[in-house]
Amino acid sequence: MVTINDVRAVASPLPRAYEVLVRDRVKFRVGRIVFVALSRDETEMGFAYPKEAREALIASDPGKFHLPVESDMRFHWVRVWLAEIERDELEELVVDAWRMVVPKKVWREYLGA
């Protein structure tokens, strides 16, 4: 199980990423684009994910992954229960979400680091 502190440890050091508090919810952004958001009770995390692949991800483990709320369905977004993932999976989800919102040049520099 991971916590908000684990999410911070992965997301905060990513180039151009920063944390904000919006309506009592912790979110991580690059510019104005949110790539990770935590629920108010910090039990679930929404993250950027390709729309065309989200049904397959959810089908792969419906006890872990679920669709966003109806108002967020238009976005590239999926949610996960934090109690159901381990640190290595969290890192993969957060870094992949961040990769979706940064310029390719930043991603390439990150890989070279």
XYZ file of N, CA and C in Angstrom:
339
model
N 0.839 -1.189 0.000
C 0.000 0.000 0.000
C 0.879 1.246 0.000
N 0.487 2.230 -0.776
C 1.232 3.482 -0.835
C 0.410 4.611 -0.216
N 1.081 5.687 0.112
C 0.440 6.840 0.750
C 0.722 8.095 -0.063
N 0.129 9.178 0.379
C 0.373 10.465 -0.274
C 1.857 10.830 -0.228
N 2.545 10.439 0.819
C 3.975 10.733 0.901
C 4.764 9.986 -0.173
N 4.332 8.767 -0.501
C 4.970 8.030 -1.592
C 4.708 8.725 -2.929
N 3.472 9.204 -3.112
C 3.135 9.923 -4.340
C 4.008 11.169 -4.460
N 4.128 11.916 -3.377
C 4.987 13.112 -3.383
C 6.433 12.766 -3.714
N 6.930 11.688 -3.130
C 8.325 11.301 -3.347
C 8.601 10.968 -4.805
N 7.598 10.465 -5.505
C 7.776 10.136 -6.917
C 7.525 11.367 -7.794
N 6.441 12.089 -7.545
C 6.027 13.177 -8.433
C 6.844 14.464 -8.266
N 7.149 14.828 -7.063
C 7.802 16.128 -6.810
C 9.126 16.327 -7.526
N 10.003 15.323 -7.587
C 11.292 15.549 -8.243
C 11.247 15.553 -9.776
N 10.121 15.199 -10.364
C 10.047 15.167 -11.823
C 10.198 16.581 -12.379
N 10.979 16.740 -13.443
C 11.183 18.071 -14.022
C 9.861 18.761 -14.358
N 9.773 20.028 -13.983
C 8.629 20.909 -14.229
C 7.382 20.567 -13.406
N 7.415 19.526 -12.601
C 6.249 19.139 -11.794
C 6.206 19.965 -10.518
N 4.991 20.285 -10.098
C 4.819 20.970 -8.817
C 3.480 20.581 -8.206
N 3.403 20.721 -6.898
C 2.221 20.337 -6.134
C 1.351 21.555 -5.862
N 0.033 21.361 -5.958
C -0.928 22.407 -5.609
C -2.038 21.777 -4.767
N -2.717 22.633 -4.029
C -3.890 22.211 -3.265
C -5.090 22.934 -3.863
N -6.036 22.165 -4.407
C -7.213 22.722 -5.049
C -8.444 22.092 -4.397
N -9.256 22.916 -3.749
C -10.461 22.427 -3.067
C -10.160 21.237 -2.169
N -9.138 21.376 -1.360
C -8.717 20.341 -0.402
C -8.214 19.059 -1.054
N -7.799 19.143 -2.307
C -7.252 17.975 -2.994
C -5.837 18.274 -3.467
N -4.927 17.361 -3.185
C -3.547 17.497 -3.638
C -3.485 17.091 -5.105
N -2.870 17.962 -5.908
C -2.702 17.695 -7.332
C -1.271 18.007 -7.726
N -0.821 17.299 -8.737
C 0.501 17.561 -9.295
C 0.314 17.997 -10.734
N 1.015 19.070 -11.077
C 0.864 19.680 -12.393
C 2.202 19.870 -13.083
N 2.095 20.039 -14.379
C 3.160 20.588 -15.217
C 2.487 21.749 -15.918
N 2.947 22.953 -15.652
C 2.233 24.125 -16.157
C 0.847 24.141 -15.530
N -0.193 24.207 -16.348
C -1.576 24.201 -15.839
C -2.227 22.830 -15.962
N -1.481 21.847 -16.495
C -2.038 20.528 -16.741
C -1.799 19.599 -15.550
N -2.872 19.035 -15.024
C -2.792 18.091 -13.907
C -2.466 16.709 -14.465
N -1.467 16.051 -13.878
C -1.155 14.690 -14.297
C -1.430 13.666 -13.207
N -1.568 14.112 -11.958
C -1.934 13.245 -10.833
C -2.760 14.064 -9.857
N -3.828 13.448 -9.338
C -4.661 14.100 -8.320
C -5.100 13.058 -7.309
N -5.092 13.451 -6.051
C -5.530 12.553 -4.984
C -6.920 12.940 -4.505
N -7.679 11.947 -4.078
C -8.998 12.217 -3.509
C -8.822 12.945 -2.177
N -9.879 13.591 -1.730
C -9.795 14.330 -0.457
C -9.376 13.430 0.698
N -9.862 12.197 0.703
C -9.511 11.280 1.792
C -8.208 10.516 1.524
N -7.572 10.810 0.397
C -6.270 10.246 0.015
C -6.289 8.727 -0.122
N -7.440 8.159 -0.499
C -7.531 6.719 -0.708
C -7.417 6.335 -2.177
N -7.611 7.304 -3.065
C -7.489 7.006 -4.483
C -6.736 8.113 -5.204
N -6.163 7.714 -6.335
C -5.373 8.633 -7.131
C -5.884 8.588 -8.566
N -6.151 9.764 -9.115
C -6.448 9.887 -10.534
C -5.150 10.216 -11.243
N -4.995 9.697 -12.444
C -3.752 9.949 -13.167
C -4.008 9.990 -14.672
N -3.185 10.743 -15.373
C -3.285 10.840 -16.823
C -3.009 9.467 -17.427
N -3.865 9.117 -18.392
C -3.735 7.816 -19.055
C -4.443 7.915 -20.397
N -3.894 7.300 -21.434
C -4.537 7.412 -22.752
C -5.973 6.892 -22.740
N -6.901 7.698 -23.246
C -8.321 7.309 -23.282
C -8.526 5.975 -23.984
N -7.825 5.785 -25.094
C -8.034 4.582 -25.890
C -7.541 3.311 -25.191
N -6.765 3.433 -24.138
C -6.226 2.263 -23.436
C -6.839 2.058 -22.058
N -7.652 2.990 -21.594
C -8.121 2.887 -20.210
C -9.056 1.716 -19.959
N -9.915 1.364 -20.919
C -10.820 0.217 -20.722
C -10.009 -1.064 -20.503
N -8.928 -1.229 -21.262
C -8.085 -2.414 -21.113
C -7.392 -2.427 -19.754
N -6.916 -1.268 -19.308
C -6.270 -1.198 -17.995
C -7.263 -1.571 -16.900
N -8.441 -1.014 -16.949
C -9.455 -1.302 -15.933
C -9.847 -2.779 -15.977
N -10.018 -3.329 -17.169
C -10.377 -4.746 -17.310
C -9.276 -5.662 -16.772
N -8.024 -5.200 -16.822
C -6.911 -6.024 -16.347
C -6.957 -6.240 -14.835
N -7.543 -5.294 -14.106
C -7.674 -5.438 -12.648
C -8.738 -4.480 -12.136
N -10.024 -4.844 -12.291
C -11.114 -3.935 -11.903
C -11.203 -3.678 -10.396
N -10.555 -4.465 -9.587
C -10.514 -4.202 -8.154
C -9.504 -3.128 -7.785
N -8.650 -2.812 -8.727
C -7.598 -1.823 -8.516
C -7.895 -0.529 -9.267
N -8.213 -0.636 -10.546
C -8.418 0.530 -11.403
C -9.903 0.760 -11.658
N -10.285 2.026 -11.831
C -11.670 2.342 -12.172
C -11.734 3.651 -12.954
N -12.877 3.826 -13.609
C -13.084 5.022 -14.424
C -13.186 6.265 -13.555
N -12.892 7.409 -14.135
C -13.084 8.667 -13.405
C -14.581 8.967 -13.280
N -14.900 9.977 -12.504
C -16.295 10.415 -12.401
C -16.759 10.889 -13.777
N -18.055 10.898 -13.975
C -18.637 11.216 -15.285
C -18.101 12.521 -15.874
N -17.959 13.545 -15.043
C -17.498 14.841 -15.553
C -16.049 14.807 -16.046
N -15.275 13.802 -15.646
C -13.876 13.680 -16.079
C -13.678 12.677 -17.214
N -14.760 12.079 -17.701
C -14.639 11.069 -18.752
C -14.068 11.647 -20.053
N -14.220 12.937 -20.267
C -13.699 13.534 -21.501
C -12.180 13.671 -21.472
N -11.601 13.545 -20.300
C -10.149 13.686 -20.157
C -9.446 12.336 -20.272
N -8.166 12.388 -20.487
C -7.309 11.199 -20.460
C -7.046 10.888 -18.984
N -7.897 10.063 -18.368
C -7.846 9.918 -16.923
C -8.331 8.545 -16.489
N -7.703 7.984 -15.465
C -8.091 6.740 -14.807
C -7.857 6.942 -13.318
N -8.524 6.153 -12.496
C -8.310 6.202 -11.046
C -7.852 4.844 -10.532
N -7.102 4.886 -9.425
C -6.605 3.669 -8.799
C -6.754 3.801 -7.285
N -7.079 2.678 -6.629
C -7.118 2.651 -5.165
C -5.684 2.522 -4.662
N -5.233 3.461 -3.843
C -3.845 3.438 -3.358
C -3.556 2.200 -2.517
N -4.550 1.677 -1.829
C -4.349 0.484 -0.999
C -4.039 -0.759 -1.833
N -4.283 -0.682 -3.129
C -4.127 -1.851 -4.002
C -2.820 -1.868 -4.783
N -1.997 -0.835 -4.645
C -0.754 -0.813 -5.422
C 0.466 -0.724 -4.513
N 1.578 -1.143 -5.059
C 2.865 -1.076 -4.369
C 3.678 0.077 -4.951
N 4.777 0.383 -4.316
C 5.598 1.532 -4.687
C 6.088 1.476 -6.139
N 6.526 0.311 -6.617
C 7.039 0.232 -7.988
C 5.945 0.503 -9.015
N 4.732 0.028 -8.753
C 3.626 0.304 -9.672
C 3.232 1.777 -9.609
N 3.234 2.357 -8.413
C 2.957 3.786 -8.262
C 3.938 4.589 -9.101
N 5.208 4.264 -8.993
C 6.221 5.004 -9.743
C 5.966 4.924 -11.247
N 5.627 3.758 -11.732
C 5.351 3.599 -13.161
C 4.137 4.435 -13.588
N 3.066 4.401 -12.806
C 1.855 5.156 -13.145
C 2.114 6.660 -13.143
N 2.804 7.150 -12.120
C 3.059 8.590 -11.997
C 3.996 9.073 -13.089
N 5.070 8.366 -13.331
C 6.027 8.794 -14.362
C 5.381 8.743 -15.750
N 4.596 7.705 -16.023
C 3.910 7.631 -17.314
C 2.897 8.763 -17.462
N 2.191 9.113 -16.382
C 1.233 10.227 -16.427
C 1.965 11.541 -16.681
N 3.068 11.743 -15.997
C 3.882 12.952 -16.186
C 4.387 13.029 -17.622
N 4.798 11.885 -18.153
C 5.321 11.842 -19.524
C 4.278 12.335 -20.528
N 3.003 12.102 -20.243
C 1.945 12.531 -21.161
C 1.814 14.046 -21.252
N 2.300 14.776 -20.247
C 2.055 16.222 -20.207
C 3.300 17.082 -20.383
N 4.472 16.483 -20.423
C 5.683 17.283 -20.634
C 6.106 17.228 -22.097
N 6.826 18.243 -22.541
C 7.365 18.196 -23.901
C 8.309 17.003 -24.075
N 8.381 16.489 -25.286
C 9.236 15.331 -25.563
C 10.682 15.593 -25.189
N 11.117 16.818 -25.362
C 12.500 17.172 -25.025
C 12.767 16.951 -23.531
N 11.816 17.322 -22.696
C 11.969 17.141 -21.244
C 12.018 15.656 -20.918
N 11.165 14.859 -21.551
C 11.146 13.414 -21.328
C 12.485 12.797 -21.747
N 12.996 13.200 -22.893
C 14.282 12.648 -23.364
C 15.412 13.024 -22.412
N 15.401 14.255 -21.919
C 16.423 14.673 -20.957
C 16.324 13.866 -19.670
N 15.100 13.589 -19.235
C 14.879 12.788 -18.024
C 15.436 11.381 -18.200
N 15.235 10.797 -19.357
C 15.746 9.466 -19.628
C 17.278 9.439 -19.639
N 17.870 10.530 -20.104
C 19.323 10.611 -20.164
C 19.958 10.903 -18.827
N 19.159 11.355 -17.870
C 19.694 11.725 -16.555
C 20.083 10.529 -15.733
